[in-house]
Short mmCIF file of C-alpha atoms in Angstrom, two decimals:
data_model
loop_
_atom_site.label_atom_id
_atom_site.label_comp_id
_atom_site.label_asym_id
_atom_site.label_seq_id
_atom_site.Cartn_x
_atom_site.Cartn_y
_atom_site.Cartn_z
CA MET A 1 -177.78 -46.98 -7.05
CA LYS A 2 -174.44 -48.24 -5.85
CA HIS A 3 -172.25 -45.97 -3.87
CA GLU A 4 -168.64 -45.04 -3.75
CA GLU A 5 -168.63 -41.40 -2.93
CA ALA A 6 -165.98 -38.91 -3.79
CA ASN A 7 -163.27 -39.75 -1.37
CA LYS A 8 -165.71 -42.35 -0.19
CA GLU A 9 -166.65 -45.27 -2.24
CA ILE A 10 -171.40 -43.33 -3.10
CA GLY A 11 -168.33 -42.26 -3.15
CA SER A 12 -165.66 -36.66 0.17
CA ARG A 13 -168.88 -37.35 0.48
CA GLY A 14 -166.43 -40.18 0.74
CA ALA A 15 -168.68 -43.20 -0.38
CA GLU A 16 -168.63 -45.69 -3.17
CA ALA A 17 -172.09 -45.68 -4.44
CA PRO A 18 -173.24 -46.87 -7.73
CA SER A 19 -176.69 -45.67 -8.57
CA SER A 20 -179.16 -47.50 -10.76
CA ARG A 21 -182.39 -46.13 -12.10
CA GLY A 22 -185.28 -48.00 -10.53
CA GLY A 23 -186.77 -50.72 -12.66
CA ARG A 24 -183.61 -51.30 -14.69
CA GLY A 25 -180.31 -51.35 -12.86
CA LYS A 26 -179.88 -53.20 -9.60
CA SER A 27 -177.65 -52.41 -6.69
CA LYS A 28 -175.58 -55.21 -5.24
CA LYS A 29 -176.64 -54.05 -1.80
CA SER A 30 -179.18 -51.38 -1.00
CA ASN A 31 -178.31 -48.56 1.31
CA PRO A 32 -179.63 -48.93 4.85
CA LYS A 33 -182.77 -47.06 5.74
CA SER A 34 -181.52 -46.42 9.25
CA PRO A 35 -177.73 -46.78 9.25
CA ILE A 36 -175.86 -46.65 12.48
CA PRO A 37 -174.32 -43.25 13.03
CA ASN A 38 -170.78 -42.71 11.90
CA PRO A 39 -168.36 -42.73 14.80
CA GLN A 40 -167.39 -39.29 15.98
CA SER A 41 -164.09 -38.28 14.49
CA PRO A 42 -161.40 -37.09 16.87
CA VAL A 43 -160.81 -33.35 16.97
CA PRO A 44 -157.96 -32.69 14.54
CA ASN A 45 -154.83 -30.90 15.62
CA PRO A 46 -154.95 -27.55 13.78
CA GLN A 47 -151.19 -27.83 13.23
CA SER A 48 -151.47 -31.26 11.60
CA PRO A 49 -151.50 -31.29 7.77
CA ALA A 50 -154.81 -32.35 6.25
CA PRO A 51 -154.88 -35.71 4.46
CA ASN A 52 -154.47 -35.53 0.69
CA LEU A 53 -157.29 -37.81 -0.46
CA ASP A 54 -157.75 -36.65 -4.04
CA ASN A 55 -156.53 -40.00 -5.32
CA TRP A 56 -158.42 -42.17 -2.82
CA LEU A 57 -161.94 -43.43 -2.15
CA GLU A 58 -163.13 -44.17 1.35
CA ILE A 59 -164.98 -47.48 1.56
CA GLY A 60 -165.66 -47.76 5.29
CA THR A 61 -164.87 -46.83 8.86
CA ILE A 62 -163.69 -49.24 11.55
CA VAL A 63 -166.16 -48.80 14.40
CA SER A 64 -165.14 -51.43 16.98
CA PRO A 65 -163.45 -54.78 17.62
CA GLN A 66 -165.47 -57.95 17.03
CA GLY A 67 -164.67 -60.59 19.63
CA LEU A 68 -161.22 -61.29 21.00
CA SER A 69 -159.31 -62.57 17.96
CA GLY A 70 -158.65 -59.23 16.22
CA GLU A 71 -161.69 -59.10 13.95
CA LEU A 72 -163.07 -55.63 13.22
CA ARG A 73 -166.52 -54.21 12.65
CA VAL A 74 -166.67 -51.85 9.67
CA TYR A 75 -169.45 -49.40 8.78
CA PRO A 76 -169.47 -49.38 4.94
CA VAL A 77 -169.80 -46.35 2.71
CA SER A 78 -169.54 -48.57 -0.35
CA ASP A 79 -172.25 -50.68 -1.95
CA PHE A 80 -169.72 -53.13 -3.40
CA PRO A 81 -169.55 -56.20 -1.11
CA GLU A 82 -166.28 -57.30 -2.69
CA ARG A 83 -164.57 -54.37 -1.01
CA PHE A 84 -164.98 -56.23 2.30
CA GLU A 85 -165.44 -59.87 1.34
CA VAL A 86 -162.68 -60.51 -1.22
CA ALA A 87 -159.19 -60.88 0.19
CA GLY A 88 -156.48 -58.55 -1.07
CA LYS A 89 -154.74 -55.25 -0.52
CA ARG A 90 -156.60 -52.34 1.05
CA TRP A 91 -155.30 -49.12 2.57
CA LEU A 92 -155.73 -47.86 6.13
CA LEU A 93 -155.92 -44.16 7.00
CA ARG A 94 -155.18 -43.52 10.65
CA SER A 95 -156.17 -40.35 12.46
CA GLY A 96 -153.52 -37.70 11.94
CA ASP A 97 -151.93 -39.40 8.92
CA THR A 98 -151.81 -37.64 5.57
CA GLU A 99 -151.57 -40.79 3.44
CA PRO A 100 -153.20 -44.21 3.86
CA GLN A 101 -150.91 -47.20 4.37
CA PRO A 102 -151.33 -50.60 2.68
CA ILE A 103 -152.80 -53.47 4.66
CA GLU A 104 -154.02 -56.94 3.71
CA LEU A 105 -157.67 -57.92 3.99
CA LEU A 106 -157.84 -61.62 4.84
CA THR A 107 -161.57 -62.34 5.23
CA GLY A 108 -164.87 -60.50 5.57
CA ARG A 109 -168.56 -61.16 6.02
CA TYR A 110 -171.72 -59.04 6.06
CA ILE A 111 -174.09 -58.70 9.04
CA SER A 112 -177.31 -57.67 7.32
CA ASN A 113 -179.37 -56.70 10.36
CA LYS A 114 -176.69 -54.25 11.48
CA ASN A 115 -175.44 -52.97 8.09
CA LEU A 116 -171.90 -53.86 9.15
CA TYR A 117 -169.08 -55.98 7.82
CA VAL A 118 -166.83 -58.01 10.06
CA ILE A 119 -163.33 -58.21 8.59
CA LYS A 120 -159.96 -59.68 9.46
CA LEU A 121 -156.79 -57.71 8.65
CA ALA A 122 -153.30 -59.13 8.53
CA GLY A 123 -151.30 -58.39 11.68
CA VAL A 124 -154.34 -57.66 13.85
CA GLU A 125 -154.41 -60.64 16.18
CA ASN A 126 -156.18 -59.56 19.36
CA CYS A 127 -158.79 -57.21 20.78
CA ASP A 128 -156.24 -54.60 21.88
CA GLN A 129 -154.76 -54.32 18.41
CA ALA A 130 -158.28 -54.09 16.96
CA GLU A 131 -159.27 -51.42 19.48
CA ALA A 132 -156.29 -49.31 18.38
CA LEU A 133 -157.82 -49.14 14.88
CA ARG A 134 -161.19 -47.78 16.03
CA GLY A 135 -162.11 -44.79 13.83
CA CYS A 136 -159.58 -45.58 11.10
CA LYS A 137 -160.77 -45.37 7.50
CA LEU A 138 -160.47 -48.11 4.90
CA MET A 139 -159.47 -46.75 1.50
CA VAL A 140 -158.89 -47.86 -2.09
CA PRO A 141 -157.26 -45.97 -4.97
CA ALA A 142 -159.69 -43.75 -6.86
CA SER A 143 -158.60 -45.51 -10.05
CA ASP A 144 -159.93 -48.81 -8.69
CA ARG A 145 -163.59 -48.30 -9.55
CA PRO A 146 -165.57 -51.49 -10.10
CA GLN A 147 -167.28 -51.93 -13.43
CA LEU A 148 -170.95 -51.01 -13.32
CA GLY A 149 -173.84 -52.71 -15.05
CA GLU A 150 -176.24 -51.19 -17.52
CA ASP A 151 -178.04 -48.13 -16.15
CA GLU A 152 -175.78 -47.97 -13.09
CA TYR A 153 -173.82 -44.83 -12.32
CA HIS A 154 -171.28 -43.74 -9.77
CA VAL A 155 -172.75 -41.12 -7.47
CA LEU A 156 -169.74 -38.93 -8.08
CA ASP A 157 -170.57 -38.93 -11.81
CA LEU A 158 -174.16 -37.83 -11.23
CA ILE A 159 -173.46 -34.96 -8.88
CA GLY A 160 -173.05 -31.77 -10.88
CA LEU A 161 -175.14 -32.88 -13.86
CA GLU A 162 -177.66 -30.35 -15.13
CA VAL A 163 -181.31 -31.42 -15.17
CA PHE A 164 -183.61 -30.37 -18.02
CA MET A 165 -187.29 -30.82 -18.78
CA GLN A 166 -187.29 -33.19 -21.75
CA ALA A 167 -190.36 -31.69 -23.44
CA SER A 168 -189.37 -28.00 -23.26
CA GLY A 169 -185.61 -28.11 -22.79
CA GLU A 170 -185.99 -25.81 -19.78
CA LEU A 171 -183.16 -25.98 -17.25
CA VAL A 172 -184.50 -27.22 -13.92
CA GLY A 173 -181.29 -27.12 -11.91
CA THR A 174 -178.20 -29.06 -10.91
CA VAL A 175 -177.83 -32.37 -9.05
CA VAL A 176 -176.21 -31.65 -5.68
CA ASP A 177 -176.74 -34.96 -3.87
CA ILE A 178 -178.10 -38.48 -4.15
CA ILE A 179 -180.42 -39.63 -1.37
CA PRO A 180 -180.77 -43.41 -0.93
CA ALA A 181 -184.37 -44.59 -0.61
CA GLY A 182 -186.55 -47.33 -2.08
CA ASN A 183 -185.61 -45.68 -5.34
CA ASP A 184 -182.70 -43.26 -5.16
CA LEU A 185 -183.62 -39.59 -5.20
CA LEU A 186 -181.80 -36.84 -7.06
CA GLU A 187 -181.55 -33.73 -4.93
CA VAL A 188 -181.60 -30.90 -7.46
CA LYS A 189 -180.75 -27.29 -6.68
CA LEU A 190 -183.27 -25.27 -8.65
CA HIS A 191 -182.10 -22.77 -11.23
CA PRO A 192 -183.43 -19.29 -10.32
CA SER A 193 -185.31 -19.03 -13.60
CA PHE A 194 -187.19 -22.28 -12.88
CA ALA A 195 -188.18 -21.79 -9.26
CA THR A 196 -191.70 -20.39 -9.05
CA ASP A 197 -191.48 -20.23 -5.26
CA LYS A 198 -188.30 -18.32 -4.52
CA LYS A 199 -188.17 -19.88 -1.03
CA GLN A 200 -187.87 -23.34 -2.55
CA LYS A 201 -184.20 -24.03 -3.17
CA THR A 202 -184.19 -27.75 -4.06
CA VAL A 203 -186.46 -30.57 -5.22
CA LEU A 204 -186.20 -34.34 -4.88
CA ILE A 205 -186.67 -36.31 -8.10
CA PRO A 206 -186.97 -40.12 -8.13
CA PHE A 207 -184.12 -41.59 -10.15
CA VAL A 208 -186.24 -44.02 -12.16
CA GLU A 209 -186.32 -44.51 -15.90
CA ALA A 210 -189.91 -43.31 -16.25
CA ILE A 211 -188.99 -39.92 -14.75
CA ALA A 212 -185.32 -39.65 -15.75
CA PRO A 213 -185.23 -41.41 -19.15
CA VAL A 214 -182.05 -39.72 -20.38
CA VAL A 215 -178.72 -39.67 -18.51
CA ASN A 216 -175.87 -38.38 -20.68
CA LEU A 217 -172.63 -38.13 -18.74
CA LYS A 218 -170.69 -36.84 -21.75
CA SER A 219 -173.12 -33.96 -22.17
CA ASN A 220 -173.38 -33.37 -18.40
CA ARG A 221 -177.14 -33.74 -18.76
CA ILE A 222 -180.17 -35.50 -17.30
CA GLU A 223 -183.58 -35.13 -18.96
CA ILE A 224 -186.71 -35.62 -16.88
CA THR A 225 -190.40 -36.21 -17.58
CA PRO A 226 -191.96 -35.62 -14.14
CA PRO A 227 -195.66 -36.22 -13.59
CA PRO A 228 -197.76 -33.12 -12.81
CA GLY A 229 -197.08 -31.74 -9.35
CA LEU A 230 -193.89 -33.69 -8.64
CA LEU A 231 -191.62 -30.66 -8.68
CA GLU A 232 -193.95 -28.79 -6.33
CA ILE A 233 -194.44 -31.65 -3.85
CA ASN A 234 -191.46 -30.49 -1.82
CA ASN A 235 -193.05 -27.16 -0.99
#
């Protein structure tokens, strides 16, 4: 599954994440099993207007300078390497701003063992200028979604889909999140009529073709064929 989340590219969850069903689609870069923590955001001024990000996707957060020449380390919330490696216009959202401002990406490279990109932005020439951008968000327009391959889906498109048992047509629940793992997991909030244990609120369902053979975005529907016991394993 690739990510560009809502207001993040997987995608407000803010990340760009395409998702592919295991065994068919392939992500360009898998999500880290143990990502570094997101930097703590500064406490907002309650009098400051909140950013209007409905038309934007967050692709990463600048976490620190890299060296002395103005390079920046970026923690990605996008699974599309071209967001950080292909030169061109990006947008920078500074703390306290309500709209991101355009900025030019010059170069970028991936550091695999740290799940970070190192990028160079136009006009950032030294460590002090880079330090001033710590905590800023990198953004792209929401309309600028990369094309996905067969059996790949944007996380934002999967969240909210209703999940049904294919054999019986019974409503299982609604997808509320996508959890990156070896195979991505659908976190499904159980419909009250389906939950046998009323204390169990959600289940995790592997997003693989054998278990989720039907994904119909137009019908807002996923059909599943879980093996016996899968839906109770979370108890």
